[in-house]
PDB file of C-alpha atoms and ligand atoms in Angstrom:
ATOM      1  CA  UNK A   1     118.973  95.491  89.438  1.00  0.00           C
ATOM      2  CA  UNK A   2     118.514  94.692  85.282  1.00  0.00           C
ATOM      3  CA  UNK A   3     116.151  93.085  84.165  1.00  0.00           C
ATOM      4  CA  UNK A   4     115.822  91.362  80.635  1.00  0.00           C
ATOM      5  CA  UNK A   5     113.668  90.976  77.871  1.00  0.00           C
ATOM      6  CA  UNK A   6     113.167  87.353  79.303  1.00  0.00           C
ATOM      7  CA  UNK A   7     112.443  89.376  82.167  1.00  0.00           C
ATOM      8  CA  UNK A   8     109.238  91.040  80.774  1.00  0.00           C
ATOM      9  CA  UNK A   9     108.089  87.741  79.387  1.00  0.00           C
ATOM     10  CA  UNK A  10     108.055  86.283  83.331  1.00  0.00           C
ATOM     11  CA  UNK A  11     106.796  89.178  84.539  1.00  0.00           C
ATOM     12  CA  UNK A  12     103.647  88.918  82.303  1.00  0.00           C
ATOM     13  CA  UNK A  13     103.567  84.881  82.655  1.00  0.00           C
ATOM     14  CA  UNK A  14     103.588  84.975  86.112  1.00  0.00           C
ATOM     15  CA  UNK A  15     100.925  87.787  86.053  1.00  0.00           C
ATOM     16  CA  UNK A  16      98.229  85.685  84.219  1.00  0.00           C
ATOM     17  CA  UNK A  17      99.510  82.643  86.696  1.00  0.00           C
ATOM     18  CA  UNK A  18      98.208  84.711  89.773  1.00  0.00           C
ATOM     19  CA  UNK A  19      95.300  86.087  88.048  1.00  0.00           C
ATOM     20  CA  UNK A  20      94.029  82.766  86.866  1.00  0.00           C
ATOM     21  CA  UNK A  21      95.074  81.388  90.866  1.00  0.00           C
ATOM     22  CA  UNK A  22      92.811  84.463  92.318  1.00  0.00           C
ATOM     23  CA  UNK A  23      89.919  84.364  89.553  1.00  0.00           C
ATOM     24  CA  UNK A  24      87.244  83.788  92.344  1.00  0.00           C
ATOM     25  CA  UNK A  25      88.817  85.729  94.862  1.00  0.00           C
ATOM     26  CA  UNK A  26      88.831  88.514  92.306  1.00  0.00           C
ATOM     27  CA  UNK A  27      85.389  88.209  91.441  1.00  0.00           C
ATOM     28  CA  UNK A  28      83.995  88.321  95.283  1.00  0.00           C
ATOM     29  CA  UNK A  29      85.356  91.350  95.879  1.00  0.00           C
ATOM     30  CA  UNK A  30      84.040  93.282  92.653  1.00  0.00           C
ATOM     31  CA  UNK A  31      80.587  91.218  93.665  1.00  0.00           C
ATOM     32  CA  UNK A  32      80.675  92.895  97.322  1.00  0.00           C
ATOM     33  CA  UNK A  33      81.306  96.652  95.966  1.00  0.00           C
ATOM     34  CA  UNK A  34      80.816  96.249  92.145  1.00  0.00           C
ATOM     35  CA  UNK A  35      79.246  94.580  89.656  1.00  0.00           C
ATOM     36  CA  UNK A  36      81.519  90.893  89.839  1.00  0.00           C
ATOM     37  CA  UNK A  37      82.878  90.895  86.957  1.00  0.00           C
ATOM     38  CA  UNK A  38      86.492  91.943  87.382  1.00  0.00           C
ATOM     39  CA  UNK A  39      88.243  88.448  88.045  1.00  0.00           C
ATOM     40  CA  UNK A  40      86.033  86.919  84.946  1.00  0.00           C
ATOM     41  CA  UNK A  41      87.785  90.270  82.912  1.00  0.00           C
ATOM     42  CA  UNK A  42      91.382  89.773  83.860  1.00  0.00           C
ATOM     43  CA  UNK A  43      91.872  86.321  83.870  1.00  0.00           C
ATOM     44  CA  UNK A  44      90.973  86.746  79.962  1.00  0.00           C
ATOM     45  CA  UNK A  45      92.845  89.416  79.487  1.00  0.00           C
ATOM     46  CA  UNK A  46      95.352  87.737  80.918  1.00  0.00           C
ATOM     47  CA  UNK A  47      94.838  84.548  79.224  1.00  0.00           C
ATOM     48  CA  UNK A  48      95.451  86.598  75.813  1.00  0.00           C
ATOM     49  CA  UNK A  49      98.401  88.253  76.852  1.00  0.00           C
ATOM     50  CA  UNK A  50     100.054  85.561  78.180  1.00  0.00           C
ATOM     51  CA  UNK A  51      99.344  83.205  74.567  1.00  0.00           C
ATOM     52  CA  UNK A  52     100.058  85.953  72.505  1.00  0.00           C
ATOM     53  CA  UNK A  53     103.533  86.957  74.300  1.00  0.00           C
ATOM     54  CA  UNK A  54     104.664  83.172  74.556  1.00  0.00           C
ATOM     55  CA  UNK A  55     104.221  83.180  71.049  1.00  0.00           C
ATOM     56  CA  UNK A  56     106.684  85.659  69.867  1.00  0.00           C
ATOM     57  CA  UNK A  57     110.755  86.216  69.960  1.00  0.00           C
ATOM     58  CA  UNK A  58     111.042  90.006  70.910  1.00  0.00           C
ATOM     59  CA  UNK A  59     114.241  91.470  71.286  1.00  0.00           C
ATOM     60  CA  UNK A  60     113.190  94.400  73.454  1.00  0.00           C
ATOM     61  CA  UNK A  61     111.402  94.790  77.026  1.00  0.00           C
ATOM     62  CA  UNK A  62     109.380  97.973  75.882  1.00  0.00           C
ATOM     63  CA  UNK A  63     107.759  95.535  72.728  1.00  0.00           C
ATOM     64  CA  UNK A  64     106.595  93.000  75.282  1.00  0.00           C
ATOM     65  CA  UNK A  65     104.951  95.853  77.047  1.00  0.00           C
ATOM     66  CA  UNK A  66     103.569  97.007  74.568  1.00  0.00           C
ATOM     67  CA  UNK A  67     101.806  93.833  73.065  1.00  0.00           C
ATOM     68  CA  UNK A  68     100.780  93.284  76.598  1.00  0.00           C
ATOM     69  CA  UNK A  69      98.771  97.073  76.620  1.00  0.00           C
ATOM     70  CA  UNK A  70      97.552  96.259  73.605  1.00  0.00           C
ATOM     71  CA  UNK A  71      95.764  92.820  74.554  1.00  0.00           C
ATOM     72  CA  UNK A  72      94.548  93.813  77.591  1.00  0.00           C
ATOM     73  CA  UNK A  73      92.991  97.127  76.406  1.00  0.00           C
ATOM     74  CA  UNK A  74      91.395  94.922  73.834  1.00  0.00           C
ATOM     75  CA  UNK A  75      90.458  91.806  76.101  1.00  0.00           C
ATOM     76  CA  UNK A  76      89.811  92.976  79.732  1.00  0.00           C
ATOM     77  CA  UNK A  77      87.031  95.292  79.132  1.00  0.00           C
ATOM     78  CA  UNK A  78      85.216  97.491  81.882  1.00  0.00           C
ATOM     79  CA  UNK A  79      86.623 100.377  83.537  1.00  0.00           C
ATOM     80  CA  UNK A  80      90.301  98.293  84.238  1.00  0.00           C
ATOM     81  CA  UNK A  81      90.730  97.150  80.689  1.00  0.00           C
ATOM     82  CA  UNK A  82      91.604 100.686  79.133  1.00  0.00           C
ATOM     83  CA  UNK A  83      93.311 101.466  82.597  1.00  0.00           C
ATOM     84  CA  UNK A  84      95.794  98.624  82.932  1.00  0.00           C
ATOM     85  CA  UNK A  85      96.474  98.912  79.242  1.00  0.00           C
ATOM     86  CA  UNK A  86      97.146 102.323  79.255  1.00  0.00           C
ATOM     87  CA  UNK A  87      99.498 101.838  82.388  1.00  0.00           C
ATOM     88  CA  UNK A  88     101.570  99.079  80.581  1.00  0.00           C
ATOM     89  CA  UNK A  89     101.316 101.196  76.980  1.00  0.00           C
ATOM     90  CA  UNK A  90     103.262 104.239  79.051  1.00  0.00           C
ATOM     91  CA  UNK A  91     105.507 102.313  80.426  1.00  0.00           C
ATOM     92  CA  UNK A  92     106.266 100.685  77.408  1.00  0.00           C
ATOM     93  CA  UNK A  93     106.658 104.373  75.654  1.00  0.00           C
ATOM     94  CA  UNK A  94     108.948 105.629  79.068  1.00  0.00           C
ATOM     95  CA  UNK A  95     111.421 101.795  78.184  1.00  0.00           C
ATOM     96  CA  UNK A  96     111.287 102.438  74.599  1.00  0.00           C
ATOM     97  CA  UNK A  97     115.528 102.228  73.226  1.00  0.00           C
ATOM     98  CA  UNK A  98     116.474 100.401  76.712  1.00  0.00           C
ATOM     99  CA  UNK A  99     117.632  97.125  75.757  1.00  0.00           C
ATOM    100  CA  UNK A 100     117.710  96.013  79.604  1.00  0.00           C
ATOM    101  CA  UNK A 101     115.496  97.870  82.144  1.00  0.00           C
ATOM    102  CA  UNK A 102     117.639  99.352  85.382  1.00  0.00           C
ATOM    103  CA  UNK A 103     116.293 100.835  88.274  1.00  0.00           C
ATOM    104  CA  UNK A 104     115.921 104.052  86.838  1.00  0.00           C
ATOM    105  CA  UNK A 105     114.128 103.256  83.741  1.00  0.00           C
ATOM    106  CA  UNK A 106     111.815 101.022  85.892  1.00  0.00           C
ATOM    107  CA  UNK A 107     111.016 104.001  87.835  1.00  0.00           C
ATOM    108  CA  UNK A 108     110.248 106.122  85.255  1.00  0.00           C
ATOM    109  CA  UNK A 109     108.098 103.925  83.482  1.00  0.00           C
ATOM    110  CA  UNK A 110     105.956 103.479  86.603  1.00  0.00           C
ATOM    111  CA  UNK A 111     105.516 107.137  87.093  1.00  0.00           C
ATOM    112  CA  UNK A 112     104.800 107.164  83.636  1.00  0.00           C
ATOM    113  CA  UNK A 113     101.915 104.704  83.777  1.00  0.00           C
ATOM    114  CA  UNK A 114     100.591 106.331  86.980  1.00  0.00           C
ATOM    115  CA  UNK A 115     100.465 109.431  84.890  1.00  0.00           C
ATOM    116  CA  UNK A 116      98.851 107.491  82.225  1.00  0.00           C
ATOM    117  CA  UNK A 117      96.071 106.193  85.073  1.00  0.00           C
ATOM    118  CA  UNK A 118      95.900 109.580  86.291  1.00  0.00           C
ATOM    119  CA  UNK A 119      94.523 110.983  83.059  1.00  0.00           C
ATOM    120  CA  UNK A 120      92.544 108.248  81.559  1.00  0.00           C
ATOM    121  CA  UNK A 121      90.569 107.487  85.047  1.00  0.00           C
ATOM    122  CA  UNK A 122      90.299 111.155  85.887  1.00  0.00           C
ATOM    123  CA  UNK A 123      91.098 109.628  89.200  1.00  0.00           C
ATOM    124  CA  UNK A 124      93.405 111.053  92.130  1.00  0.00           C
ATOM    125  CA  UNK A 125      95.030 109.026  95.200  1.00  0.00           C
ATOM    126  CA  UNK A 126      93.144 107.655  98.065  1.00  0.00           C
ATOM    127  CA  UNK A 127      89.822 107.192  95.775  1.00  0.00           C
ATOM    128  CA  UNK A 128      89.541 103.881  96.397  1.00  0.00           C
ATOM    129  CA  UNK A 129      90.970 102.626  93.172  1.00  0.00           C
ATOM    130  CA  UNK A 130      94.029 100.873  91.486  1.00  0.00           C
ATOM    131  CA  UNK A 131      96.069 103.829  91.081  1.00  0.00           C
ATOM    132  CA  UNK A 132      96.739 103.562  94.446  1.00  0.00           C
ATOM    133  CA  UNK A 133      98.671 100.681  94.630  1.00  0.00           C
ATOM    134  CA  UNK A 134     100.716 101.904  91.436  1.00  0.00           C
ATOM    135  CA  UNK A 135     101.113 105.406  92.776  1.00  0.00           C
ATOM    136  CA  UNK A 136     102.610 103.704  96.249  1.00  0.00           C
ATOM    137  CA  UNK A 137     104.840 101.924  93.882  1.00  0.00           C
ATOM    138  CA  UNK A 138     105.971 104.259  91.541  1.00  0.00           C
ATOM    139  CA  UNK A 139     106.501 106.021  95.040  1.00  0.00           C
ATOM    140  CA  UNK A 140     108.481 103.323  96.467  1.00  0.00           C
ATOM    141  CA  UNK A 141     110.858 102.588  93.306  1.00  0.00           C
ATOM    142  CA  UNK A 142     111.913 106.367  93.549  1.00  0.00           C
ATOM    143  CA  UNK A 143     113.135 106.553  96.797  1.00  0.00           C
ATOM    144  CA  UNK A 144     113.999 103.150  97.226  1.00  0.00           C
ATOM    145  CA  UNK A 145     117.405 101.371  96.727  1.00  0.00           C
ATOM    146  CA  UNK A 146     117.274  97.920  98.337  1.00  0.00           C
ATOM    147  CA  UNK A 147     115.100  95.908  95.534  1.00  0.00           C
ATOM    148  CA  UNK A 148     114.645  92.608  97.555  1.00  0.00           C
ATOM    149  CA  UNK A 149     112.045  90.998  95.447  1.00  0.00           C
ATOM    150  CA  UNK A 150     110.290  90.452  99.337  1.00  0.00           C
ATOM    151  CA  UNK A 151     110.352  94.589  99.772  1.00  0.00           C
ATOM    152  CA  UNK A 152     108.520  95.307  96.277  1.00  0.00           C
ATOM    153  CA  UNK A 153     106.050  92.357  97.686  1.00  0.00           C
ATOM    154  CA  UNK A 154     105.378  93.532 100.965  1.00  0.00           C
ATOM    155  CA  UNK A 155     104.939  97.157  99.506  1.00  0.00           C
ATOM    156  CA  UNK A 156     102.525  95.795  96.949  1.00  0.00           C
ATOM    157  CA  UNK A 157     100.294  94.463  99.674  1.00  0.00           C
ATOM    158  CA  UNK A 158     100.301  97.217 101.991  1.00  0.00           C
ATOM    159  CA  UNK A 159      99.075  99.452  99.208  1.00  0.00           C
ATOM    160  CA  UNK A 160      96.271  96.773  98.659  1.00  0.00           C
ATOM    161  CA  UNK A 161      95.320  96.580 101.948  1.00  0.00           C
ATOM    162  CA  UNK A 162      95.483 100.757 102.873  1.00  0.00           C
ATOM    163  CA  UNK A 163      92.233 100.666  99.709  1.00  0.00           C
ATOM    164  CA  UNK A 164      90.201  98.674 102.795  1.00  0.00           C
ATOM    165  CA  UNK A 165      89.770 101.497 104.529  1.00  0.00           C
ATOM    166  CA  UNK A 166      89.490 104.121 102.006  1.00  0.00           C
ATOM    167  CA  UNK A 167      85.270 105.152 100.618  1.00  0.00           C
ATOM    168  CA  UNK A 168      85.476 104.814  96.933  1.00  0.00           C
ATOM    169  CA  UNK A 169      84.977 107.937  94.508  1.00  0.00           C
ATOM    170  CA  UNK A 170      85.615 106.770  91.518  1.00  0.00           C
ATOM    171  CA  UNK A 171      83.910 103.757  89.618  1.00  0.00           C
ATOM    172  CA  UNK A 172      81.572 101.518  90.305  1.00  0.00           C
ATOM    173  CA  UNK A 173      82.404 101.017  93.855  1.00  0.00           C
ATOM    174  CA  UNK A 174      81.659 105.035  94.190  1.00  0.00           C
ATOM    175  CA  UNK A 175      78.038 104.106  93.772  1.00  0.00           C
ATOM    176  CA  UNK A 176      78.113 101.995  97.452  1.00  0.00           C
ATOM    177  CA  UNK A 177      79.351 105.488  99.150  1.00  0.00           C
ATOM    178  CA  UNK A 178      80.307 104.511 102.925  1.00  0.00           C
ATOM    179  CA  UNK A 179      79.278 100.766 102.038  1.00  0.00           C
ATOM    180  CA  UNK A 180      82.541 100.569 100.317  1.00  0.00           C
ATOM    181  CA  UNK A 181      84.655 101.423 103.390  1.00  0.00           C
ATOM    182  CA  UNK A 182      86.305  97.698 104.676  1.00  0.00           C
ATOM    183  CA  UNK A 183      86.506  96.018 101.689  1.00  0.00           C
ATOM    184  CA  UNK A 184      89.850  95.807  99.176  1.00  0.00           C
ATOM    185  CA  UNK A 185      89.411  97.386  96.097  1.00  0.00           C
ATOM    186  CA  UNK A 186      89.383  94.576  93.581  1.00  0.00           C
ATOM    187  CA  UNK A 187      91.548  96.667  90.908  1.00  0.00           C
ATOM    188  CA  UNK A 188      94.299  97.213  93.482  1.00  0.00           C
ATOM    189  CA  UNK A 189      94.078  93.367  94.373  1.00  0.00           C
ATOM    190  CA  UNK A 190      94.538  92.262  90.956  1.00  0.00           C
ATOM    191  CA  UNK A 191      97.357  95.140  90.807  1.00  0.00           C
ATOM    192  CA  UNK A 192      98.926  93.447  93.850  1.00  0.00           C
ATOM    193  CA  UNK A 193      99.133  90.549  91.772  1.00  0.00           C
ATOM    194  CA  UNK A 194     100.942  92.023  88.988  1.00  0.00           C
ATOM    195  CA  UNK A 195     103.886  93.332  91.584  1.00  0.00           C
ATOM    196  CA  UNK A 196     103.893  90.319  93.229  1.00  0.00           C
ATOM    197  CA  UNK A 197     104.604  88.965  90.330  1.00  0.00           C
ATOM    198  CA  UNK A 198     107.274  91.402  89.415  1.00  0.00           C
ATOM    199  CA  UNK A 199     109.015  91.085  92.883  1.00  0.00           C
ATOM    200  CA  UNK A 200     109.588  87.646  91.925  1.00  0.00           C
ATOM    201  CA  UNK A 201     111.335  88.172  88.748  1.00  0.00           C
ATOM    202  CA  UNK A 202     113.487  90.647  90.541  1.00  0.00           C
ATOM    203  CA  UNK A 203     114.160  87.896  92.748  1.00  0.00           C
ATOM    204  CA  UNK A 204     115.056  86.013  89.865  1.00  0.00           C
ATOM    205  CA  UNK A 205     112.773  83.375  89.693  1.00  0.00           C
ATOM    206  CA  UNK A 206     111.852  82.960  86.093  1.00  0.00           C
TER     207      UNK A 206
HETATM  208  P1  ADP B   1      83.868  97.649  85.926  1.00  0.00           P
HETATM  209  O1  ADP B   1      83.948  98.583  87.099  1.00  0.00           O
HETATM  210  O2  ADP B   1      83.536  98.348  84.654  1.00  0.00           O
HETATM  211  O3  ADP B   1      83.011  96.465  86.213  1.00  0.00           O
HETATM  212  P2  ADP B   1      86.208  96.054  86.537  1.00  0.00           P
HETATM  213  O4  ADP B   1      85.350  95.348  87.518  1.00  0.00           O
HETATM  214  O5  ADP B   1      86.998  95.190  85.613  1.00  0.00           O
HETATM  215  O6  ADP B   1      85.373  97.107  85.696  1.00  0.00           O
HETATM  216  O7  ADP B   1      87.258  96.962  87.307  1.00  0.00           O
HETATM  217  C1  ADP B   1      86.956  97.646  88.490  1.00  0.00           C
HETATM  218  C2  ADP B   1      88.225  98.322  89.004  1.00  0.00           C
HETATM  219  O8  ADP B   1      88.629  99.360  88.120  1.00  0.00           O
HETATM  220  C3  ADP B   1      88.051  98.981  90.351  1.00  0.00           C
HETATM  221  O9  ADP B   1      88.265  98.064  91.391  1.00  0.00           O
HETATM  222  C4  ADP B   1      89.081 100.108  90.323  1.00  0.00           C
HETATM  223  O10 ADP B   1      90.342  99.682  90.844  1.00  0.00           O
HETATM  224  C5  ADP B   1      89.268 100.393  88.855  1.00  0.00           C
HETATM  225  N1  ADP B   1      88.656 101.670  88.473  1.00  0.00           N
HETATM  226  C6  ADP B   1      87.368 101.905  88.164  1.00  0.00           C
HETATM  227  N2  ADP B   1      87.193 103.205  87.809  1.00  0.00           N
HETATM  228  C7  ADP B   1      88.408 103.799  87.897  1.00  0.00           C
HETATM  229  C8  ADP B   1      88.923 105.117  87.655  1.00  0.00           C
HETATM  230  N3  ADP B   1      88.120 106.105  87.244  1.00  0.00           N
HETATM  231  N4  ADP B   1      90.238 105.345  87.841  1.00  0.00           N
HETATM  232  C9  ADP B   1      91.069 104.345  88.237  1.00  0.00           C
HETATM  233  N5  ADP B   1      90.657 103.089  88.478  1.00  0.00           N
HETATM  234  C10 ADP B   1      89.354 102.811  88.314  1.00  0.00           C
HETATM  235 MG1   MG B   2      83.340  95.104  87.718  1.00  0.00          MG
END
Protein backbone atom coordinates (compact mmCIF):
# COMPACT_ATOMS: atom_id res chain seq x y z
CA UNK A 1 0.00 0.00 0.00
CA UNK A 2 1.36 3.91 -0.98
CA UNK A 3 -0.53 6.33 -1.12
CA UNK A 4 0.09 9.82 -2.83
CA UNK A 5 -0.16 13.30 -2.33
CA UNK A 6 -3.20 13.02 -4.80
CA UNK A 7 -4.02 10.55 -2.34
CA UNK A 8 -4.55 12.98 0.62
CA UNK A 9 -6.42 15.35 -1.62
CA UNK A 10 -9.23 12.29 -2.23
CA UNK A 11 -9.10 11.33 1.01
CA UNK A 12 -10.21 14.82 2.25
CA UNK A 13 -12.65 15.33 -0.95
CA UNK A 14 -14.33 12.36 -0.39
CA UNK A 15 -14.54 13.18 3.39
CA UNK A 16 -16.56 16.45 2.93
CA UNK A 17 -18.63 14.30 0.08
CA UNK A 18 -19.92 11.92 2.93
CA UNK A 19 -20.23 14.55 5.44
CA UNK A 20 -22.30 16.81 3.28
CA UNK A 21 -24.38 13.16 2.14
CA UNK A 22 -24.94 12.44 6.12
CA UNK A 23 -25.53 16.23 7.27
CA UNK A 24 -29.04 15.27 8.70
CA UNK A 25 -28.20 11.99 9.75
CA UNK A 26 -25.37 13.63 11.66
CA UNK A 27 -27.40 16.11 13.22
CA UNK A 28 -30.21 13.50 14.64
CA UNK A 29 -27.95 11.75 16.42
CA UNK A 30 -26.14 14.77 18.28
CA UNK A 31 -30.08 15.99 18.68
CA UNK A 32 -30.95 12.52 20.52
CA UNK A 33 -27.79 12.65 23.03
CA UNK A 34 -26.40 16.22 22.44
CA UNK A 35 -27.11 19.42 21.61
CA UNK A 36 -27.70 18.85 17.36
CA UNK A 37 -25.34 20.64 16.19
CA UNK A 38 -22.57 18.31 15.07
CA UNK A 39 -23.65 17.56 11.33
CA UNK A 40 -24.39 21.57 10.89
CA UNK A 41 -20.36 21.80 12.35
CA UNK A 42 -18.71 19.33 10.06
CA UNK A 43 -20.28 19.74 6.97
CA UNK A 44 -18.67 23.43 7.27
CA UNK A 45 -15.72 22.41 8.33
CA UNK A 46 -15.69 20.28 5.75
CA UNK A 47 -16.92 22.58 3.21
CA UNK A 48 -13.67 24.80 4.05
CA UNK A 49 -11.32 22.15 3.89
CA UNK A 50 -12.36 20.73 0.95
CA UNK A 51 -12.30 24.60 -1.08
CA UNK A 52 -9.27 25.48 0.47
CA UNK A 53 -7.31 22.06 -0.41
CA UNK A 54 -8.76 22.01 -4.09
CA UNK A 55 -7.28 25.21 -4.33
CA UNK A 56 -3.68 24.54 -3.86
CA UNK A 57 -0.71 22.36 -5.68
CA UNK A 58 1.08 20.69 -2.62
CA UNK A 59 3.82 18.53 -3.17
CA UNK A 60 3.63 16.64 0.11
CA UNK A 61 0.84 14.40 1.94
CA UNK A 62 1.81 15.76 5.51
CA UNK A 63 0.99 19.70 3.99
CA UNK A 64 -2.46 18.58 2.93
CA UNK A 65 -2.89 17.34 6.43
CA UNK A 66 -1.93 19.90 7.80
CA UNK A 67 -4.08 22.65 5.99
CA UNK A 68 -6.85 20.25 6.62
CA UNK A 69 -6.13 20.49 10.84
CA UNK A 70 -5.86 23.81 10.44
CA UNK A 71 -9.42 24.53 8.77
CA UNK A 72 -11.22 22.35 10.69
CA UNK A 73 -9.85 23.49 14.10
CA UNK A 74 -10.82 26.88 12.84
CA UNK A 75 -14.29 26.00 11.14
CA UNK A 76 -15.92 23.00 12.97
CA UNK A 77 -16.20 24.43 16.34
CA UNK A 78 -17.60 22.56 19.54
CA UNK A 79 -15.92 19.92 21.33
CA UNK A 80 -14.96 17.92 17.66
CA UNK A 81 -13.51 20.95 15.99
CA UNK A 82 -10.20 21.17 18.16
CA UNK A 83 -10.39 17.24 18.33
CA UNK A 84 -10.46 16.28 14.66
CA UNK A 85 -7.98 19.03 14.00
CA UNK A 86 -5.67 18.04 16.40
CA UNK A 87 -5.95 14.32 15.13
CA UNK A 88 -5.17 15.37 11.46
CA UNK A 89 -2.36 18.16 12.82
CA UNK A 90 -0.44 14.86 14.50
CA UNK A 91 -0.69 12.96 11.86
CA UNK A 92 0.45 15.47 9.68
CA UNK A 93 3.62 16.07 12.22
CA UNK A 94 4.10 11.80 12.44
CA UNK A 95 4.10 12.07 7.80
CA UNK A 96 6.18 15.07 7.89
CA UNK A 97 9.59 14.20 5.14
CA UNK A 98 7.45 11.12 3.62
CA UNK A 99 6.92 11.99 0.16
CA UNK A 100 4.42 8.89 -0.25
CA UNK A 101 2.67 7.46 2.87
CA UNK A 102 3.27 3.37 3.33
CA UNK A 103 1.73 1.28 5.70
CA UNK A 104 3.96 2.08 8.33
CA UNK A 105 3.90 5.74 8.25
CA UNK A 106 0.05 5.47 8.03
CA UNK A 107 0.16 3.64 11.18
CA UNK A 108 2.11 5.81 12.98
CA UNK A 109 0.37 8.79 12.15
CA UNK A 110 -2.88 7.26 13.43
CA UNK A 111 -1.42 6.36 16.73
CA UNK A 112 -0.13 9.65 16.66
CA UNK A 113 -3.47 11.41 16.30
CA UNK A 114 -5.09 9.02 18.82
CA UNK A 115 -2.42 10.27 21.12
CA UNK A 116 -3.21 13.70 20.07
CA UNK A 117 -7.21 12.88 20.98
CA UNK A 118 -6.09 11.28 24.01
CA UNK A 119 -4.61 14.44 25.47
CA UNK A 120 -6.66 17.21 24.14
CA UNK A 121 -10.16 15.35 25.12
CA UNK A 122 -8.76 14.07 28.38
CA UNK A 123 -10.74 11.15 27.15
CA UNK A 124 -9.90 7.25 27.43
CA UNK A 125 -11.48 4.23 25.30
CA UNK A 126 -14.93 2.98 25.64
CA UNK A 127 -16.24 6.64 26.81
CA UNK A 128 -18.56 6.88 24.36
CA UNK A 129 -16.66 9.16 22.08
CA UNK A 130 -14.73 9.43 18.69
CA UNK A 131 -11.54 8.22 19.90
CA UNK A 132 -12.95 5.08 19.78
CA UNK A 133 -13.33 4.52 16.37
CA UNK A 134 -9.68 6.01 15.77
CA UNK A 135 -8.17 4.01 18.59
CA UNK A 136 -9.86 0.64 16.85
CA UNK A 137 -8.15 1.91 13.81
CA UNK A 138 -4.94 2.90 14.75
CA UNK A 139 -5.39 -0.67 16.38
CA UNK A 140 -6.27 -2.34 13.27
CA UNK A 141 -3.48 -0.67 10.89
CA UNK A 142 -0.84 -2.11 13.41
CA UNK A 143 -1.56 -5.51 13.33
CA UNK A 144 -3.06 -5.65 10.13
CA UNK A 145 -1.51 -6.56 6.70
CA UNK A 146 -4.30 -7.21 4.19
CA UNK A 147 -5.44 -3.37 3.37
CA UNK A 148 -8.57 -4.24 1.22
CA UNK A 149 -10.12 -0.87 1.08
CA UNK A 150 -13.55 -3.22 2.17
CA UNK A 151 -11.47 -4.41 5.56
CA UNK A 152 -10.53 -0.67 6.69
CA UNK A 153 -14.51 -0.10 5.87
CA UNK A 154 -15.97 -2.79 7.67
CA UNK A 155 -13.54 -2.02 10.66
CA UNK A 156 -14.60 1.59 10.55
CA UNK A 157 -18.20 0.62 11.10
CA UNK A 158 -17.86 -1.88 13.67
CA UNK A 159 -16.04 0.66 15.79
CA UNK A 160 -19.10 3.01 15.10
CA UNK A 161 -21.51 0.71 15.94
CA UNK A 162 -19.58 -0.95 19.38
CA UNK A 163 -20.20 3.35 20.69
CA UNK A 164 -24.20 2.10 20.64
CA UNK A 165 -23.82 0.30 23.43
CA UNK A 166 -21.30 2.08 25.37
CA UNK A 167 -22.85 5.13 28.39
CA UNK A 168 -21.03 8.23 27.48
CA UNK A 169 -18.43 9.95 29.96
CA UNK A 170 -17.13 12.40 28.23
CA UNK A 171 -18.96 15.43 26.47
CA UNK A 172 -22.09 16.41 26.05
CA UNK A 173 -23.60 13.08 25.68
CA UNK A 174 -22.07 12.39 29.42
CA UNK A 175 -24.78 14.70 30.64
CA UNK A 176 -27.75 11.93 29.39
CA UNK A 177 -25.87 9.21 31.78
CA UNK A 178 -27.67 5.72 30.98
CA UNK A 179 -29.96 7.69 28.38
CA UNK A 180 -27.02 7.59 26.14
CA UNK A 181 -26.70 3.78 26.09
CA UNK A 182 -28.29 2.59 22.30
CA UNK A 183 -27.56 5.35 20.40
CA UNK A 184 -24.18 5.90 18.00
CA UNK A 185 -22.05 8.43 19.09
CA UNK A 186 -22.33 11.12 16.47
CA UNK A 187 -18.39 11.94 16.58
CA UNK A 188 -17.56 8.30 15.84
CA UNK A 189 -20.26 8.38 12.95
CA UNK A 190 -18.83 11.28 11.31
CA UNK A 191 -15.30 9.48 12.05
CA UNK A 192 -16.72 6.44 10.22
CA UNK A 193 -17.12 8.66 7.45
CA UNK A 194 -13.70 9.86 7.24
CA UNK A 195 -12.33 5.96 7.02
CA UNK A 196 -14.81 5.13 4.79
CA UNK A 197 -13.61 7.51 2.88
CA UNK A 198 -10.03 6.52 3.24
CA UNK A 199 -10.80 2.78 2.49
CA UNK A 200 -11.81 3.97 -0.77
CA UNK A 201 -8.75 5.72 -1.77
CA UNK A 202 -6.87 2.67 -0.71
CA UNK A 203 -9.04 0.98 -3.02
CA UNK A 204 -8.01 3.36 -5.46
CA UNK A 205 -10.89 5.12 -6.36
CA UNK A 206 -9.92 8.71 -6.68
P1 LIG B 1 -20.46 19.75 20.99
O1 LIG B 1 -20.49 18.54 21.87
O2 LIG B 1 -19.65 20.86 21.57
O3 LIG B 1 -21.82 20.15 20.55
P2 LIG B 1 -20.08 18.39 18.46
O4 LIG B 1 -21.53 18.11 18.51
O5 LIG B 1 -19.56 18.95 17.19
O6 LIG B 1 -19.64 19.31 19.67
O7 LIG B 1 -19.27 17.05 18.72
C1 LIG B 1 -19.70 16.06 19.62
C2 LIG B 1 -18.74 14.87 19.53
O8 LIG B 1 -17.46 15.23 20.02
C3 LIG B 1 -19.18 13.68 20.35
O9 LIG B 1 -20.06 12.87 19.63
C4 LIG B 1 -17.86 12.99 20.69
O10 LIG B 1 -17.51 12.01 19.70
C5 LIG B 1 -16.84 14.09 20.61
N1 LIG B 1 -16.35 14.48 21.94
C6 LIG B 1 -16.93 15.32 22.81
N2 LIG B 1 -16.15 15.46 23.92
C7 LIG B 1 -15.06 14.68 23.73
C8 LIG B 1 -13.87 14.39 24.48
N3 LIG B 1 -13.66 14.94 25.68
N4 LIG B 1 -12.97 13.54 23.96
C9 LIG B 1 -13.16 12.99 22.73
N5 LIG B 1 -14.24 13.22 21.97
C10 LIG B 1 -15.18 14.05 22.45
MG1 LIG C 1 -23.11 18.97 19.47
Amino acid sequence: MELTVQDAVAWIKKSNEKIQANKDYLTDLDQTIGDGDHGINMARGFHETAEKIAGQDYTSYADVLKDTAMTLMSKVGGASGPLFGTAFLKMSQALQGSDAVDHQTLTSGLEEAVNGIKQRGKATEGEKTLLDVWSRMADFFSHETDFAGEKVAEEAKSAMEQTKDMMATKGRAAYFKERSIGHIDPGSASSFYIFEALAEVIEGGT
